[in-house]
Coordinates of C-alpha atoms in Angstrom, one line a residue:
X14 CA 0.0 0.0 0.0
X15 CA 1.3 3.5 -0.9
X16 CA 2.6 5.7 1.9
X17 CA 0.3 8.5 0.7
X18 CA -3.0 6.7 0.8
X19 CA -5.8 8.2 2.9
X20 CA -6.0 5.2 5.2
X21 CA -2.6 5.8 6.8
X22 CA -3.0 6.2 10.5
X23 CA -1.0 6.3 13.7
X24 CA -0.8 2.7 14.8
X25 CA -0.5 3.4 18.5
X26 CA -3.4 5.9 18.6
X27 CA -5.6 4.8 15.8
X28 CA -6.4 8.4 14.8
X29 CA -6.9 8.8 11.0
X30 CA -4.8 11.4 9.2
X31 CA -6.1 13.1 6.1
X32 CA -4.2 12.5 2.9
X33 CA -3.5 16.1 2.4
X34 CA -2.1 16.5 5.9
X35 CA 0.2 13.5 5.3
X36 CA 1.6 15.2 2.2
X37 CA 2.2 18.4 4.0
X38 CA 3.7 16.9 7.1
X39 CA 5.9 14.5 5.1
X40 CA 7.5 17.5 3.3
X41 CA 7.9 19.2 6.7
X42 CA 9.6 16.2 8.1
X43 CA 12.1 16.1 5.3
X44 CA 12.9 19.8 5.8
X45 CA 12.9 20.1 9.6
X46 CA 12.7 16.7 11.1
X47 CA 9.6 17.6 13.1
X48 CA 6.9 15.4 11.6
X49 CA 6.2 13.0 14.5
X50 CA 6.4 15.6 17.3
X51 CA 4.1 18.0 15.4
X52 CA 1.5 15.3 14.5
X53 CA 1.6 13.7 17.9
X54 CA 1.0 17.0 19.7
X55 CA -2.0 17.7 17.4
X56 CA -3.5 14.3 17.7
X57 CA -2.9 13.9 21.4
X58 CA -4.4 17.3 22.0
X59 CA -7.6 16.1 20.2
X60 CA -7.6 13.0 22.3
X61 CA -7.2 15.2 25.5
X62 CA -3.7 13.8 26.4
X63 CA -1.4 16.2 28.3
X64 CA 0.8 17.8 25.7
X65 CA 3.6 18.4 28.1
X66 CA 4.1 14.6 28.3
X67 CA 5.4 14.5 24.7
X68 CA 8.8 15.8 24.0
X69 CA 12.3 15.0 23.2
X70 CA 14.3 12.6 25.3
X71 CA 17.6 14.1 24.1
X72 CA 19.9 16.4 26.0
X73 CA 22.0 15.9 29.1
X74 CA 18.9 15.8 31.4
X75 CA 17.4 13.0 29.4
X76 CA 20.6 11.0 29.3
X77 CA 21.1 11.3 33.0
X78 CA 17.6 10.2 33.7
X79 CA 18.0 7.1 31.5
X80 CA 21.3 6.4 33.2
X81 CA 19.6 6.7 36.6
X82 CA 16.8 4.4 35.5
X83 CA 19.1 1.7 34.2
X84 CA 21.7 1.8 37.0
X85 CA 19.1 2.2 39.7
X86 CA 17.1 -0.8 38.6
X87 CA 20.2 -2.9 38.4
X88 CA 21.1 -1.9 41.9
X89 CA 17.6 -2.6 43.2
X90 CA 17.6 -6.1 41.8
X91 CA 21.1 -6.8 43.2
X92 CA 19.8 -5.7 46.6
X93 CA 16.8 -8.0 46.2
X94 CA 19.1 -10.9 45.4
X95 CA 21.2 -10.4 48.5
X96 CA 18.1 -9.9 50.5
X97 CA 16.7 -13.2 49.3
X98 CA 19.6 -15.2 50.8
X99 CA 19.6 -13.2 54.0
X100 CA 15.8 -13.5 54.5
X101 CA 15.9 -17.3 54.4
X102 CA 18.5 -17.3 57.1
X103 CA 16.3 -15.1 59.3
X104 CA 13.3 -17.4 58.8
X105 CA 15.4 -20.5 59.5
X106 CA 16.4 -18.9 62.8
X107 CA 12.8 -19.2 63.8
X108 CA 11.4 -15.8 63.0
X109 CA 7.7 -16.1 62.0
X110 CA 7.5 -14.9 58.3
X111 CA 4.1 -13.3 58.9
X112 CA 5.4 -11.4 62.0
X113 CA 8.4 -10.3 60.0
X114 CA 6.2 -9.1 57.1
X115 CA 3.9 -7.1 59.4
X116 CA 6.7 -5.1 61.0
X117 CA 8.7 -4.8 57.8
X118 CA 5.9 -3.0 56.1
X119 CA 5.3 -0.7 59.1
X120 CA 9.1 0.1 59.2
X121 CA 9.1 0.9 55.5
X122 CA 6.1 3.2 56.0
X123 CA 7.7 5.0 59.0
X124 CA 11.0 5.6 57.2
X125 CA 9.3 7.0 54.0
X126 CA 6.7 9.1 55.8
X127 CA 8.9 12.2 56.4
X128 CA 10.0 12.2 52.7
X129 CA 6.4 11.9 51.5
X130 CA 5.4 14.9 53.7
X131 CA 8.2 17.1 52.4
X132 CA 8.2 16.2 48.7
X133 CA 4.6 15.0 48.0
X134 CA 2.2 16.8 50.2
X135 CA 1.2 19.2 47.3
X136 CA 0.5 16.1 45.1
X137 CA -2.0 14.5 47.5
X138 CA -5.5 14.4 46.0
X139 CA -7.9 16.8 47.8
X140 CA -10.9 14.5 47.2
X141 CA -10.5 10.8 47.4
X142 CA -12.9 9.4 44.8
X143 CA -14.5 6.0 45.1
X144 CA -12.5 4.9 42.1
X145 CA -9.3 5.8 43.8
X146 CA -10.2 4.1 47.0
X147 CA -11.1 0.9 45.1
X148 CA -7.6 1.0 43.4
X149 CA -5.9 1.5 46.7
X150 CA -7.8 -1.4 48.2
X151 CA -7.0 -3.6 45.3
X152 CA -3.3 -2.7 45.5
X153 CA -3.3 -3.5 49.2
X154 CA -5.1 -6.8 48.8
X155 CA -2.8 -7.7 45.9
X156 CA 0.3 -6.8 48.0
X157 CA -1.0 -8.9 50.9
X158 CA -1.7 -11.9 48.7
X159 CA 1.6 -11.6 47.0
X160 CA 3.6 -11.6 50.3
X161 CA 1.7 -14.5 51.8
X162 CA 2.0 -16.6 48.6
X163 CA 5.7 -15.9 48.2
X164 CA 6.5 -16.7 51.8
X165 CA 4.5 -19.9 51.6
X166 CA 6.1 -20.9 48.3
X167 CA 9.7 -20.2 49.5
X168 CA 9.0 -22.4 52.6
X169 CA 7.6 -25.3 50.6
X170 CA 9.9 -25.1 47.5
X171 CA 13.2 -23.2 47.7
X172 CA 14.6 -19.7 47.2
X173 CA 16.2 -20.8 43.9
X174 CA 12.8 -21.7 42.5
X175 CA 11.4 -18.5 43.9
X176 CA 14.0 -16.6 42.0
X177 CA 13.2 -18.5 38.8
X178 CA 9.4 -17.8 39.1
X179 CA 10.0 -14.1 39.6
X180 CA 11.4 -13.9 36.2
X181 CA 8.1 -14.8 34.7
X182 CA 6.8 -11.3 35.7
X183 CA 8.0 -9.4 32.6
X184 CA 6.2 -11.6 30.2
X185 CA 3.0 -11.7 32.3
X186 CA 3.2 -7.9 32.7
X187 CA 3.6 -7.4 29.0
X188 CA 0.5 -9.5 28.3
X189 CA -1.6 -7.8 31.0
X190 CA -0.4 -4.3 30.0
X191 CA -1.1 -5.0 26.3
X192 CA -4.6 -6.4 27.1
X193 CA -5.6 -3.2 29.1
X194 CA -4.0 -0.8 26.6
X195 CA -1.0 0.4 28.6
X196 CA 1.5 -1.3 26.4
X197 CA 1.0 -1.0 22.7
X198 CA 2.1 -3.8 20.4
X199 CA 2.3 -3.3 16.6
X200 CA 3.4 -6.3 14.6
X201 CA 4.6 -4.0 11.8
X202 CA 7.0 -2.1 14.2
X203 CA 10.4 -3.8 14.6
X204 CA 10.8 -2.5 18.1
X205 CA 7.6 -4.2 19.2
X206 CA 8.8 -7.4 17.7
X207 CA 12.2 -6.9 19.3
X208 CA 10.5 -6.5 22.7
X209 CA 8.7 -9.9 22.3
X210 CA 11.9 -11.7 21.2
X211 CA 14.0 -10.1 24.0
X212 CA 11.4 -10.9 26.7
X213 CA 11.2 -14.5 25.6
X214 CA 15.0 -14.8 25.6
X215 CA 15.2 -13.2 29.0
X216 CA 12.6 -15.5 30.5
X217 CA 14.0 -18.6 28.8
X218 CA 17.6 -17.9 30.0
X219 CA 16.7 -16.9 33.5
X220 CA 14.3 -19.9 34.0
X221 CA 16.8 -22.3 32.5
X222 CA 19.6 -21.0 34.7
X223 CA 17.7 -21.3 37.9
X224 CA 16.1 -24.7 37.3
X225 CA 19.4 -26.3 36.0
X226 CA 21.3 -24.8 38.9
X227 CA 18.9 -26.0 41.5
X228 CA 18.7 -29.5 40.0
X229 CA 22.5 -29.9 39.6
X230 CA 23.8 -28.3 42.7
X231 CA 22.8 -29.6 46.0
X232 CA 25.4 -27.8 48.2
X233 CA 27.9 -29.4 50.5
X234 CA 27.0 -32.8 51.9
X235 CA 28.0 -31.8 55.4
X236 CA 27.1 -28.4 56.7
X237 CA 29.7 -26.5 58.6
X238 CA 28.9 -25.8 62.2
X239 CA 29.0 -22.0 61.9
X240 CA 26.9 -19.1 60.7
X241 CA 27.1 -20.3 57.1
X242 CA 24.9 -23.2 57.9
X243 CA 22.1 -20.8 58.7
X244 CA 22.1 -19.6 55.1
X245 CA 23.1 -22.8 53.4
X246 CA 20.3 -24.9 54.7
X247 CA 17.4 -23.0 53.0
X248 CA 19.2 -23.3 49.7
X249 CA 19.5 -27.1 49.9
X250 CA 16.2 -27.9 51.7
X251 CA 14.4 -28.8 48.5
X252 CA 15.9 -32.3 48.5
X253 CA 14.0 -33.1 51.7
X254 CA 10.7 -32.0 50.3
X255 CA 8.2 -34.5 48.9
X256 CA 6.7 -34.0 45.5
X257 CA 3.4 -32.7 46.9
X258 CA 5.0 -29.9 48.9
X259 CA 7.3 -29.1 46.0
X260 CA 4.5 -28.8 43.4
X261 CA 2.4 -26.8 45.9
X262 CA 5.3 -24.5 46.6
X263 CA 5.8 -23.9 42.9
X264 CA 2.0 -23.2 42.5
X265 CA 2.2 -20.7 45.4
X266 CA 5.1 -18.9 43.7
X267 CA 3.5 -18.8 40.3
X268 CA 0.3 -17.4 41.8
X269 CA 2.3 -14.8 43.7
X270 CA 4.1 -13.7 40.5
X271 CA 0.7 -13.5 38.7
X272 CA -0.7 -11.3 41.5
X273 CA 2.5 -9.1 41.4
X274 CA 2.1 -8.7 37.6
X275 CA -1.5 -7.4 38.0
X276 CA -0.4 -5.1 40.8
X277 CA 2.5 -3.6 38.8
X278 CA 0.1 -2.6 36.0
X279 CA -2.5 -1.3 38.5
X280 CA 0.2 0.8 40.1
X281 CA 0.9 2.5 36.8
X282 CA -2.8 3.4 36.5
X283 CA -3.1 4.5 40.1
X284 CA -0.2 6.9 39.9
X285 CA -1.9 8.9 37.2
X286 CA -4.6 10.0 39.7
X287 CA -2.3 9.7 42.7
X288 CA 1.1 11.1 41.5
X289 CA 2.8 10.5 44.8
X290 CA 4.7 7.2 44.8
X291 CA 6.1 7.5 48.3
X292 CA 2.7 8.2 49.7
X293 CA 1.3 5.3 47.7
X294 CA 3.9 3.0 49.2
X295 CA 3.1 4.2 52.7
X296 CA -0.6 3.8 52.3
X297 CA -0.5 0.3 50.9
X298 CA 2.1 -0.8 53.4
X299 CA 0.1 0.2 56.4
X300 CA -3.0 -1.6 55.0
X301 CA -0.9 -4.6 54.1
X302 CA 0.5 -4.8 57.7
X303 CA -3.0 -4.6 59.1
X304 CA -4.3 -7.4 56.8
X305 CA -1.3 -9.7 57.5
X306 CA -1.6 -9.1 61.2
X307 CA -5.3 -10.0 61.0
X308 CA -4.4 -13.1 59.0
X309 CA -1.9 -14.2 61.7
X310 CA -4.4 -13.6 64.5
X311 CA -7.1 -15.6 62.6
X312 CA -4.7 -18.5 61.7
X313 CA -2.5 -18.6 64.8
X314 CA -4.5 -16.9 67.5
X315 CA -2.0 -14.1 68.1
X316 CA 0.8 -12.0 66.6
X317 CA 3.7 -14.2 67.4
X318 CA 7.4 -13.6 66.7
X319 CA 8.0 -17.3 66.4
X320 CA 10.4 -19.7 68.1
X321 CA 13.5 -17.7 67.3
X322 CA 16.6 -17.8 69.5
X323 CA 17.5 -14.3 68.3
X324 CA 17.1 -11.4 70.8
X325 CA 14.2 -9.1 70.2
X326 CA 16.6 -6.2 69.8
X327 CA 18.4 -8.0 67.0
X328 CA 15.1 -8.8 65.2
X329 CA 14.0 -5.2 65.6
X330 CA 17.3 -4.0 64.0
X331 CA 17.0 -6.4 61.1
X332 CA 13.4 -5.3 60.5
X333 CA 14.3 -1.6 60.5
X334 CA 17.3 -2.1 58.2
X335 CA 15.3 -4.2 55.8
X336 CA 12.5 -1.6 55.9
X337 CA 14.8 1.2 55.0
X338 CA 16.5 -0.6 52.1
X339 CA 13.4 -2.3 50.7
X340 CA 11.3 0.9 51.0
X341 CA 13.7 2.9 49.0
X342 CA 13.9 0.2 46.4
X343 CA 10.1 0.0 46.0
X344 CA 9.7 3.8 45.8
X345 CA 12.4 4.0 43.1
X346 CA 10.7 1.3 41.1
X347 CA 7.4 3.1 41.3
X348 CA 9.0 6.3 40.1
X349 CA 10.5 4.4 37.2
X350 CA 7.0 3.0 36.3
X351 CA 5.8 6.6 35.9
X352 CA 8.8 7.5 33.7
X353 CA 9.2 4.4 31.6
X354 CA 6.3 2.1 32.1
X355 CA 5.9 -1.3 33.9
X356 CA 7.5 -3.5 31.3
X357 CA 10.9 -1.8 31.3
X358 CA 11.0 -1.9 35.1
X359 CA 10.1 -5.5 35.3
X360 CA 12.6 -6.6 32.6
X361 CA 15.4 -6.1 35.2
X362 CA 14.1 -8.8 37.5
X363 CA 16.3 -11.6 36.2
X364 CA 19.3 -9.7 37.7
X365 CA 17.9 -10.7 41.1
X366 CA 18.4 -14.4 40.1
X367 CA 22.0 -13.8 39.0
X368 CA 22.8 -12.1 42.2
X369 CA 21.3 -14.8 44.4
X370 CA 23.3 -17.5 42.5
X371 CA 26.5 -15.5 42.6
X372 CA 26.2 -14.7 46.3
X373 CA 25.5 -18.4 47.0
X374 CA 28.6 -19.3 45.0
X375 CA 30.9 -16.8 46.7
X376 CA 29.7 -17.1 50.2
X377 CA 28.2 -20.6 50.4
X378 CA 30.5 -22.4 47.9
X379 CA 27.7 -23.2 45.5
X380 CA 29.2 -23.7 42.0
X381 CA 27.4 -22.2 39.1
X382 CA 27.1 -24.9 36.4
X383 CA 27.9 -24.4 32.7
X384 CA 24.2 -24.8 31.9
X385 CA 23.4 -21.9 34.3
X386 CA 26.1 -19.7 32.7
X387 CA 24.6 -20.4 29.3
X388 CA 21.2 -19.4 30.7
X389 CA 22.8 -16.2 32.1
X390 CA 24.1 -15.3 28.7
X391 CA 20.7 -15.8 27.1
X392 CA 19.1 -13.7 29.8
X393 CA 21.3 -10.7 29.4
X394 CA 21.0 -11.0 25.6
X395 CA 17.3 -10.7 26.0
X396 CA 17.6 -7.9 28.5
X397 CA 19.8 -5.8 26.1
X398 CA 17.4 -6.5 23.2
X399 CA 14.5 -5.2 25.2
X400 CA 16.4 -2.1 26.4
X401 CA 17.5 -1.4 22.8
X402 CA 13.9 -1.6 21.6
X403 CA 12.6 0.6 24.5
X404 CA 15.3 3.1 23.7
X405 CA 14.4 3.4 20.0
X406 CA 10.7 2.7 20.2
X407 CA 8.5 5.3 18.6
X408 CA 4.9 5.7 17.3
X409 CA 5.2 3.6 14.2
X410 CA 3.1 4.6 11.1
X411 CA 1.1 1.9 9.5
X412 CA 1.4 1.7 5.7
X413 CA 4.0 4.5 5.6
X414 CA 6.9 3.9 3.2
X415 CA 10.4 3.2 4.5
X416 CA 11.6 6.4 2.9
X417 CA 9.9 8.5 5.6
X418 CA 12.4 8.9 8.4
X419 CA 10.8 9.5 11.8
X420 CA 12.6 11.1 14.8
X421 CA 12.3 9.3 18.2
X422 CA 9.8 10.5 20.8
X423 CA 9.2 9.8 24.5
X424 CA 8.3 6.4 25.8
X425 CA 4.8 5.5 24.9
X426 CA 3.5 4.2 28.2
X427 CA 3.5 7.6 30.0
X428 CA 1.0 9.4 27.7
X429 CA -1.1 6.4 27.3
X430 CA -1.5 6.1 31.1
X431 CA -3.4 9.3 31.0

């Protein structure tokens, strides 16, 4: 089909462009390189999208922002990987996972509250609509369900399998975001196709790496009688599990990742009306703490720290430290969702798996197999493909000839969330 036919349209918006306008804007593009920016501003204005959300990502400010997003997300996932190994040691020491989750969420909220008051008070909605309240309730319920399912899955399966399951999130989020219209997929756009290929490579590599590593490495046959045993035992406990518990644990973990994927997309929608990520974290964490405490009271009769031999002061210090670190990580991820969309944020999740395996190899003596290294290479190949596609992604024109060169524009998720 000719590039100048009247049926040409913006694929991501579906707004028809008149043939005469295409001729005019095509010439303008060739002279000044402003075709896409001009047309998008006009069409988004008609669709009542905020015009200030569309602009150039160039310049030092845009470069520094992208560098912050990439390096920050890598750091967040490395932190999560170390935290995974540490968390299992704490639980093995006898600390009740539900008790830990209750006070971890409260500690996170307490640490972030001063920052939310200083930086986000002006962004708080004056009137809380029923729609907003329903979104907050769904986010809190989803967060509660995710935490309970994840803790149960780690207990019945293993942290290695938990890391593998978490890498399913990018693919699930892409499907969910595309279904609800937050992530636009155009089969005619090479960047959309690249995102699919990269996501599949990333998921395949990370999952292969985890499952082959967990099935080929069982850790040292005799645990040393020191603090390393506290962290080694959770990583090798899968051999003692029967098939029923193993399958049930994997089911819990998969269900938790599915809930997390829905929550990630819902967060992106909620932050449009509630543009205060720290405040959103605080609100949901407080509600999640209440719900988990209620669950522990119903299931166990009281809020119990467990049978831990650790001093209560030590447990309190661990909770506060974890609350500070995890709270900052969550707030940063939510900020990235606003700037770049949920898919780009979640595509970094395989790094958590790499970190957990590397930490296990260095500290615990777990050797990373060649199969796992091959999976790691596949995972990073997929990661870089997706990042390349997200960097170069633009509003592709259907049925427009290859001779029409289009400049890049901002990431598509942000205006679509409006």
